[in-house]
PDB file of C-alpha atoms in Angstrom:
ATOM      1  CA  MET Q 825      98.233  80.057  48.629  1.00 52.00           C
ATOM      2  CA  LYS Q 826      97.760  83.693  47.704  1.00 58.00           C
ATOM      3  CA  PRO Q 827      97.133  86.116  50.603  1.00 51.00           C
ATOM      4  CA  HIS Q 828      93.586  86.967  49.463  1.00 52.00           C
ATOM      5  CA  HIS Q 829      92.685  83.274  49.416  1.00 55.00           C
ATOM      6  CA  HIS Q 830      93.075  82.944  53.188  1.00 57.00           C
ATOM      7  CA  PRO Q 831      89.946  82.951  55.390  1.00 57.00           C
ATOM      8  CA  LEU Q 832      88.908  86.440  56.482  1.00 55.00           C
ATOM      9  CA  ALA Q 833      91.821  87.982  54.577  1.00 50.00           C
ATOM     10  CA  GLY Q 834      89.654  90.950  53.604  1.00 63.00           C
ATOM     11  CA  HIS Q 835      86.177  92.414  54.072  1.00 66.00           C
ATOM     12  CA  ARG Q 836      86.120  90.844  57.522  1.00 80.00           C
ATOM     13  CA  VAL Q 837      82.965  92.613  58.695  1.00 85.00           C
ATOM     14  CA  VAL Q 838      80.945  91.533  55.655  1.00 84.00           C
ATOM     15  CA  SER Q 839      82.452  88.035  55.799  1.00 87.00           C
ATOM     16  CA  GLY Q 840      81.763  87.691  59.509  1.00 91.00           C
ATOM     17  CA  ILE Q 841      78.160  88.833  59.275  1.00 92.00           C
ATOM     18  CA  SER Q 842      77.491  86.687  56.196  1.00 93.00           C
ATOM     19  CA  PHE Q 843      79.112  83.661  57.846  1.00 94.00           C
ATOM     20  CA  VAL Q 844      76.978  83.960  60.999  1.00 96.00           C
ATOM     21  CA  LEU Q 845      73.781  84.436  58.978  1.00 96.00           C
ATOM     22  CA  LEU Q 846      74.494  81.471  56.697  1.00 96.00           C
ATOM     23  CA  LEU Q 847      75.658  79.313  59.609  1.00 96.00           C
ATOM     24  CA  THR Q 848      72.378  79.893  61.432  1.00 97.00           C
ATOM     25  CA  ALA Q 849      70.407  79.230  58.242  1.00 97.00           C
ATOM     26  CA  PHE Q 850      72.379  76.025  57.658  1.00 97.00           C
ATOM     27  CA  ILE Q 851      71.694  74.733  61.171  1.00 96.00           C
ATOM     28  CA  LEU Q 852      67.971  75.402  60.804  1.00 96.00           C
ATOM     29  CA  LEU Q 853      67.798  73.734  57.384  1.00 95.00           C
ATOM     30  CA  LEU Q 854      69.826  70.773  58.652  1.00 95.00           C
ATOM     31  CA  LEU Q 855      67.536  70.260  61.647  1.00 94.00           C
ATOM     32  CA  VAL Q 856      64.478  70.260  59.383  1.00 93.00           C
ATOM     33  CA  SER Q 857      66.218  67.892  56.944  1.00 90.00           C
ATOM     34  CA  ILE Q 858      66.596  65.303  59.712  1.00 89.00           C
ATOM     35  CA  SER Q 859      63.199  65.967  61.257  1.00 87.00           C
ATOM     36  CA  LEU Q 860      60.721  63.440  62.632  1.00 84.00           C
ATOM     37  CA  PRO Q 861      61.153  60.526  63.184  1.00 83.00           C
ATOM     38  CA  ILE Q 862      64.963  60.993  63.257  1.00 86.00           C
ATOM     39  CA  LEU Q 863      64.768  64.265  65.168  1.00 87.00           C
ATOM     40  CA  LYS Q 864      61.345  63.793  66.731  1.00 83.00           C
ATOM     41  CA  PRO Q 865      60.734  67.291  68.185  1.00 87.00           C
ATOM     42  CA  VAL Q 866      60.924  68.806  64.655  1.00 91.00           C
ATOM     43  CA  TYR Q 867      57.878  68.244  62.440  1.00 89.00           C
ATOM     44  CA  ILE Q 868      56.107  69.928  59.519  1.00 88.00           C
ATOM     45  CA  LEU Q 869      52.429  69.600  60.415  1.00 85.00           C
ATOM     46  CA  ALA Q 870      50.196  67.756  62.839  1.00 85.00           C
ATOM     47  CA  PHE Q 871      46.645  66.482  63.117  1.00 79.00           C
ATOM     48  CA  LYS Q 872      45.384  67.022  66.661  1.00 78.00           C
ATOM     49  CA  SER Q 873      42.148  65.836  68.216  1.00 66.00           C
ATOM     50  CA  THR Q 874      39.601  68.496  69.177  1.00 61.00           C
ATOM     51  CA  ALA Q 875      37.440  66.071  71.174  1.00 56.00           C
ATOM     52  CA  THR Q 876      36.992  67.050  74.810  1.00 55.00           C
ATOM     53  CA  GLY Q 877      35.868  65.197  77.895  1.00 50.00           C
ATOM     54  CA  GLN Q 878      37.262  61.876  76.685  1.00 52.00           C
ATOM     55  CA  PRO Q 879      38.999  59.444  79.095  1.00 48.00           C
ATOM     56  CA  ALA Q 880      42.752  58.976  78.684  1.00 49.00           C
ATOM     57  CA  THR Q 881      43.390  55.939  76.471  1.00 50.00           C
ATOM     58  CA  SER Q 882      46.077  54.587  74.139  1.00 53.00           C
ATOM     59  CA  ILE Q 883      44.035  55.639  71.080  1.00 59.00           C
ATOM     60  CA  ALA Q 884      46.030  58.137  69.024  1.00 60.00           C
ATOM     61  CA  THR Q 885      44.910  61.732  69.396  1.00 71.00           C
ATOM     62  CA  GLU Q 886      47.749  63.389  67.456  1.00 78.00           C
ATOM     63  CA  LEU Q 887      49.564  62.559  64.219  1.00 81.00           C
ATOM     64  CA  ARG Q 888      52.774  64.441  63.382  1.00 83.00           C
ATOM     65  CA  PHE Q 889      54.390  64.434  59.945  1.00 84.00           C
ATOM     66  CA  GLY Q 890      58.124  64.898  59.367  1.00 85.00           C
ATOM     67  CA  VAL Q 891      60.291  64.733  56.265  1.00 83.00           C
ATOM     68  CA  TRP Q 892      61.232  61.083  56.856  1.00 85.00           C
ATOM     69  CA  GLY Q 893      58.248  59.621  58.678  1.00 81.00           C
ATOM     70  CA  VAL Q 894      55.206  60.037  60.903  1.00 82.00           C
ATOM     71  CA  CYS Q 895      54.444  59.560  64.609  1.00 83.00           C
ATOM     72  CA  ALA Q 896      51.098  58.879  66.307  1.00 80.00           C
ATOM     73  CA  SER Q 897      50.660  59.857  69.959  1.00 78.00           C
ATOM     74  CA  SER Q 898      47.879  59.481  72.527  1.00 71.00           C
ATOM     75  CA  THR Q 899      46.981  61.297  75.728  1.00 61.00           C
ATOM     76  CA  LEU Q 900      49.017  58.693  77.608  1.00 63.00           C
ATOM     77  CA  ASN Q 901      52.245  59.551  75.775  1.00 63.00           C
ATOM     78  CA  GLN Q 902      51.784  63.136  74.656  1.00 65.00           C
ATOM     79  CA  PRO Q 903      54.788  64.632  72.828  1.00 66.00           C
ATOM     80  CA  THR Q 904      56.672  67.487  74.441  1.00 62.00           C
ATOM     81  CA  PHE Q 905      58.960  70.137  73.014  1.00 60.00           C
ATOM     82  CA  PHE Q 906      61.965  67.806  73.304  1.00 64.00           C
ATOM     83  CA  THR Q 907      60.500  64.279  73.173  1.00 66.00           C
ATOM     84  CA  ASN Q 908      57.984  62.179  71.262  1.00 66.00           C
ATOM     85  CA  ASN Q 909      57.379  58.643  72.578  1.00 68.00           C
ATOM     86  CA  GLY Q 910      54.503  57.844  70.246  1.00 72.00           C
ATOM     87  CA  LEU Q 911      54.262  55.082  67.648  1.00 76.00           C
ATOM     88  CA  CYS Q 912      56.528  56.136  64.748  1.00 80.00           C
ATOM     89  CA  PHE Q 913      57.036  54.889  61.209  1.00 77.00           C
ATOM     90  CA  GLY Q 914      60.315  55.555  59.403  1.00 73.00           C
ATOM     91  CA  PRO Q 915      62.825  56.875  58.649  1.00 79.00           C
ATOM     92  CA  LYS Q 916      62.169  55.966  55.053  1.00 74.00           C
ATOM     93  CA  LEU Q 917      62.760  57.630  51.696  1.00 67.00           C
ATOM     94  CA  GLY Q 918      59.428  58.540  50.146  1.00 64.00           C
ATOM     95  CA  TYR Q 919      57.448  56.855  52.907  1.00 64.00           C
ATOM     96  CA  ASP Q 920      53.810  55.743  52.849  1.00 66.00           C
ATOM     97  CA  VAL Q 921      51.836  56.039  56.058  1.00 66.00           C
ATOM     98  CA  PRO Q 922      50.861  52.481  57.094  1.00 62.00           C
ATOM     99  CA  ASP Q 923      47.158  51.725  57.410  1.00 64.00           C
ATOM    100  CA  TYR Q 924      47.554  50.747  61.053  1.00 58.00           C
ATOM    101  CA  ILE Q 925      48.817  54.249  61.906  1.00 59.00           C
ATOM    102  CA  SER Q 926      46.181  56.185  59.948  1.00 60.00           C
ATOM    103  CA  SER Q 927      43.460  53.928  61.360  1.00 61.00           C
ATOM    104  CA  LEU Q 928      44.563  54.762  64.903  1.00 56.00           C
ATOM    105  CA  VAL Q 929      43.559  58.351  64.248  1.00 57.00           C
ATOM    106  CA  GLY Q 930      40.846  57.749  61.666  1.00 57.00           C
ATOM    107  CA  ILE Q 931      42.274  60.055  58.986  1.00 61.00           C
ATOM    108  CA  SER Q 932      40.997  59.753  55.434  1.00 60.00           C
ATOM    109  CA  PRO Q 933      43.389  57.945  53.014  1.00 63.00           C
ATOM    110  CA  THR Q 934      42.788  60.734  50.476  1.00 63.00           C
ATOM    111  CA  LEU Q 935      44.083  63.318  52.921  1.00 64.00           C
ATOM    112  CA  ILE Q 936      47.104  61.174  53.758  1.00 67.00           C
ATOM    113  CA  THR Q 937      47.930  60.751  50.048  1.00 67.00           C
ATOM    114  CA  ALA Q 938      47.811  64.500  49.420  1.00 64.00           C
ATOM    115  CA  ILE Q 939      50.256  65.144  52.275  1.00 68.00           C
ATOM    116  CA  GLN Q 940      52.619  62.367  51.195  1.00 68.00           C
ATOM    117  CA  LYS Q 941      52.938  63.786  47.663  1.00 67.00           C
ATOM    118  CA  GLY Q 942      54.016  67.149  49.065  1.00 66.00           C
ATOM    119  CA  LEU Q 943      56.445  65.531  51.492  1.00 70.00           C
ATOM    120  CA  LEU Q 944      58.074  63.585  48.666  1.00 72.00           C
ATOM    121  CA  ALA Q 945      58.883  66.870  46.886  1.00 68.00           C
ATOM    122  CA  ILE Q 946      60.471  68.549  49.914  1.00 71.00           C
ATOM    123  CA  LEU Q 947      62.259  65.324  50.848  1.00 76.00           C
ATOM    124  CA  VAL Q 948      64.658  65.992  47.984  1.00 81.00           C
ATOM    125  CA  LEU Q 949      64.814  69.778  48.325  1.00 87.00           C
ATOM    126  CA  HIS Q 950      65.565  69.966  52.069  1.00 87.00           C
ATOM    127  CA  PRO Q 951      68.991  68.273  51.915  1.00 88.00           C
ATOM    128  CA  ILE Q 952      69.879  70.238  48.763  1.00 91.00           C
ATOM    129  CA  ALA Q 953      69.084  73.542  50.465  1.00 92.00           C
ATOM    130  CA  ALA Q 954      71.084  72.527  53.559  1.00 93.00           C
ATOM    131  CA  GLY Q 955      74.056  71.439  51.418  1.00 94.00           C
ATOM    132  CA  LEU Q 956      74.125  74.660  49.393  1.00 93.00           C
ATOM    133  CA  SER Q 957      73.821  76.688  52.583  1.00 95.00           C
ATOM    134  CA  PHE Q 958      76.841  74.873  54.024  1.00 95.00           C
ATOM    135  CA  LEU Q 959      78.930  75.535  50.897  1.00 95.00           C
ATOM    136  CA  ALA Q 960      77.924  79.202  50.842  1.00 94.00           C
ATOM    137  CA  MET Q 961      78.729  79.499  54.556  1.00 94.00           C
ATOM    138  CA  ILE Q 962      82.278  78.171  54.068  1.00 94.00           C
ATOM    139  CA  SER Q 963      82.808  80.268  50.952  1.00 92.00           C
ATOM    140  CA  SER Q 964      81.695  83.430  52.782  1.00 90.00           C
ATOM    141  CA  LEU Q 965      84.981  83.352  54.705  1.00 90.00           C
ATOM    142  CA  PHE Q 966      86.911  84.030  51.484  1.00 88.00           C
ATOM    143  CA  LEU Q 967      85.317  87.245  50.258  1.00 84.00           C
ATOM    144  CA  ALA Q 968      88.708  88.881  49.762  1.00 82.00           C
ATOM    145  CA  SER Q 969      88.811  87.037  46.431  1.00 82.00           C
ATOM    146  CA  HIS Q 970      86.399  88.594  43.957  1.00 81.00           C
ATOM    147  CA  THR Q 971      85.946  85.262  42.157  1.00 86.00           C
ATOM    148  CA  LEU Q 972      85.084  83.434  45.369  1.00 87.00           C
ATOM    149  CA  ALA Q 973      82.778  86.278  46.369  1.00 88.00           C
ATOM    150  CA  ILE Q 974      80.828  85.836  43.129  1.00 91.00           C
ATOM    151  CA  ASN Q 975      80.674  82.068  43.703  1.00 92.00           C
ATOM    152  CA  THR Q 976      79.430  82.679  47.246  1.00 92.00           C
ATOM    153  CA  LEU Q 977      76.738  84.994  45.936  1.00 93.00           C
ATOM    154  CA  ILE Q 978      75.582  82.435  43.372  1.00 94.00           C
ATOM    155  CA  MET Q 979      75.398  79.630  45.942  1.00 94.00           C
ATOM    156  CA  SER Q 980      73.594  81.897  48.401  1.00 95.00           C
ATOM    157  CA  ILE Q 981      71.013  82.896  45.796  1.00 95.00           C
ATOM    158  CA  LEU Q 982      70.432  79.240  44.891  1.00 95.00           C
ATOM    159  CA  THR Q 983      70.026  78.442  48.579  1.00 95.00           C
ATOM    160  CA  GLY Q 984      67.562  81.304  48.987  1.00 96.00           C
ATOM    161  CA  ILE Q 985      65.506  80.207  45.972  1.00 95.00           C
ATOM    162  CA  ILE Q 986      65.352  76.522  46.946  1.00 94.00           C
ATOM    163  CA  SER Q 987      64.603  77.367  50.585  1.00 94.00           C
ATOM    164  CA  SER Q 988      61.812  79.693  49.483  1.00 95.00           C
ATOM    165  CA  ILE Q 989      60.346  76.910  47.322  1.00 92.00           C
ATOM    166  CA  VAL Q 990      60.491  74.501  50.271  1.00 90.00           C
ATOM    167  CA  PHE Q 991      58.728  77.039  52.490  1.00 92.00           C
ATOM    168  CA  ALA Q 992      56.037  77.557  49.848  1.00 91.00           C
ATOM    169  CA  ILE Q 993      55.477  73.777  49.613  1.00 86.00           C
ATOM    170  CA  ASP Q 994      55.209  73.520  53.395  1.00 84.00           C
ATOM    171  CA  LEU Q 995      52.611  76.283  53.420  1.00 87.00           C
ATOM    172  CA  ALA Q 996      50.693  74.573  50.617  1.00 84.00           C
ATOM    173  CA  LEU Q 997      50.731  71.274  52.536  1.00 81.00           C
ATOM    174  CA  VAL Q 998      49.022  72.782  55.566  1.00 82.00           C
ATOM    175  CA  ILE Q 999      46.561  74.785  53.462  1.00 83.00           C
ATOM    176  CA  ILE Q1000      45.620  71.718  51.381  1.00 79.00           C
ATOM    177  CA  ALA Q1001      45.212  69.610  54.515  1.00 76.00           C
ATOM    178  CA  ARG Q1002      42.952  72.220  56.101  1.00 77.00           C
ATOM    179  CA  ASN Q1003      40.822  72.551  52.950  1.00 76.00           C
ATOM    180  CA  LYS Q1004      40.372  68.792  52.633  1.00 71.00           C
ATOM    181  CA  LEU Q1005      39.591  68.613  56.324  1.00 69.00           C
ATOM    182  CA  LYS Q1006      36.517  70.775  55.764  1.00 68.00           C
ATOM    183  CA  ASP Q1007      35.107  68.169  53.367  1.00 64.00           C
ATOM    184  CA  LEU Q1008      35.228  65.398  55.969  1.00 58.00           C
ATOM    185  CA  ALA Q1009      32.196  64.871  58.156  1.00 54.00           C
ATOM    186  CA  ASN Q1010      32.487  64.008  61.862  1.00 59.00           C
ATOM    187  CA  PHE Q1011      36.247  64.487  61.800  1.00 58.00           C
ATOM    188  CA  ARG Q1012      37.223  65.902  65.182  1.00 65.00           C
ATOM    189  CA  PHE Q1013      40.754  66.905  64.322  1.00 69.00           C
ATOM    190  CA  THR Q1014      42.467  70.159  63.480  1.00 79.00           C
ATOM    191  CA  VAL Q1015      45.572  70.802  61.372  1.00 81.00           C
ATOM    192  CA  GLU Q1016      48.374  72.658  63.155  1.00 85.00           C
ATOM    193  CA  TRP Q1017      51.593  74.176  61.880  1.00 87.00           C
ATOM    194  CA  GLY Q1018      54.762  72.335  62.778  1.00 90.00           C
ATOM    195  CA  ASN Q1019      57.827  74.136  64.133  1.00 91.00           C
ATOM    196  CA  ALA Q1020      59.749  73.101  61.004  1.00 92.00           C
ATOM    197  CA  VAL Q1021      57.733  75.577  58.926  1.00 92.00           C
ATOM    198  CA  TRP Q1022      58.857  78.522  61.034  1.00 94.00           C
ATOM    199  CA  MET Q1023      62.429  77.222  61.137  1.00 95.00           C
ATOM    200  CA  ILE Q1024      62.485  77.223  57.337  1.00 95.00           C
ATOM    201  CA  LEU Q1025      60.986  80.720  57.257  1.00 96.00           C
ATOM    202  CA  ALA Q1026      63.762  81.937  59.553  1.00 97.00           C
ATOM    203  CA  ALA Q1027      66.387  80.226  57.367  1.00 97.00           C
ATOM    204  CA  VAL Q1028      64.944  81.867  54.249  1.00 97.00           C
ATOM    205  CA  ALA Q1029      65.019  85.322  55.855  1.00 97.00           C
ATOM    206  CA  LEU Q1030      68.592  84.855  57.102  1.00 97.00           C
ATOM    207  CA  THR Q1031      69.778  83.605  53.705  1.00 97.00           C
ATOM    208  CA  TRP Q1032      68.329  86.555  51.787  1.00 96.00           C
ATOM    209  CA  LEU Q1033      69.774  88.930  54.375  1.00 96.00           C
ATOM    210  CA  ALA Q1034      73.197  87.358  53.814  1.00 95.00           C
ATOM    211  CA  ILE Q1035      72.696  87.765  50.062  1.00 95.00           C
ATOM    212  CA  ILE Q1036      72.317  91.516  50.580  1.00 92.00           C
ATOM    213  CA  PHE Q1037      75.668  91.723  52.396  1.00 91.00           C
ATOM    214  CA  ILE Q1038      77.454  89.520  49.853  1.00 91.00           C
ATOM    215  CA  SER Q1039      75.941  91.510  46.966  1.00 89.00           C
ATOM    216  CA  ALA Q1040      77.301  94.685  48.505  1.00 87.00           C
ATOM    217  CA  ARG Q1041      80.753  93.084  48.556  1.00 85.00           C
ATOM    218  CA  VAL Q1042      80.539  91.912  44.932  1.00 81.00           C
ATOM    219  CA  CYS Q1043      79.346  95.240  43.515  1.00 81.00           C
ATOM    220  CA  TYR Q1044      81.319  97.440  45.968  1.00 69.00           C
ATOM    221  CA  CYS Q1045      78.206  99.311  47.016  1.00 72.00           C
ATOM    222  CA  CYS Q1046      76.426 100.262  50.250  1.00 57.00           C
ATOM    223  CA  GLY Q1047      79.686 101.477  51.765  1.00 52.00           C
ATOM    224  CA  VAL Q1048      81.780  98.419  50.877  1.00 57.00           C
ATOM    225  CA  ARG Q1049      85.080  99.417  49.292  1.00 57.00           C
ATOM    226  CA  LYS Q1050      87.725  97.448  47.442  1.00 59.00           C
ATOM    227  CA  TRP Q1051      90.143  95.613  49.688  1.00 50.00           C
ATOM    228  CA  GLU Q1052      93.669  96.946  49.476  1.00 53.00           C
ATOM    229  CA  LYS Q1053      96.142  94.079  49.350  1.00 54.00           C
ATOM    230  CA  CYS Q1054      99.166  94.545  51.583  1.00 45.00           C
TER     231      CYS Q1054
END
């Protein structure tokens, strides 16, 4: 193996910073990719009851949507930051919310269908973004090679684009759900952002920041100079 093909053989500062940024982005994208019901604390959006003064019962008062499934919870088994002991459906590829779950909350089938179509799109894109982020992260350790640096830049840009698309779809999901919610009468629920949306936003920001550092290495700009081989 040639000396400049070893990890961190050159441009160690740029490689180190890029690696940390892409590693963090990869972890965030991976966590969202295996979100509820596999990783129950991570979800994209939730319907939460706004009714007050009601006695505690087993009737569902919150419905959380993840990439692979959905969970319904009541006041008797409210989800926390780390746990969710509600009734869950999934994991399943391209899942449909069962009638018995939607009926527990009383959500319109039209609203459920609109959310499921958006989830089907990001179901494919989430793992792709996480996979590309992982490849770019590993490749960022080999920036001493100009060819590998260009490959790293390409993979990072693809990761940034796909992650940005996923974030845009997540935003659209919540906005569509809120707009359709206004058309429903006597529907005492509100739509809330899930933590997965902000995790993706952070991953997008970190990825594009890494792209700036890798671009500086590829074009030898912003103070980055050519690496002198020993």
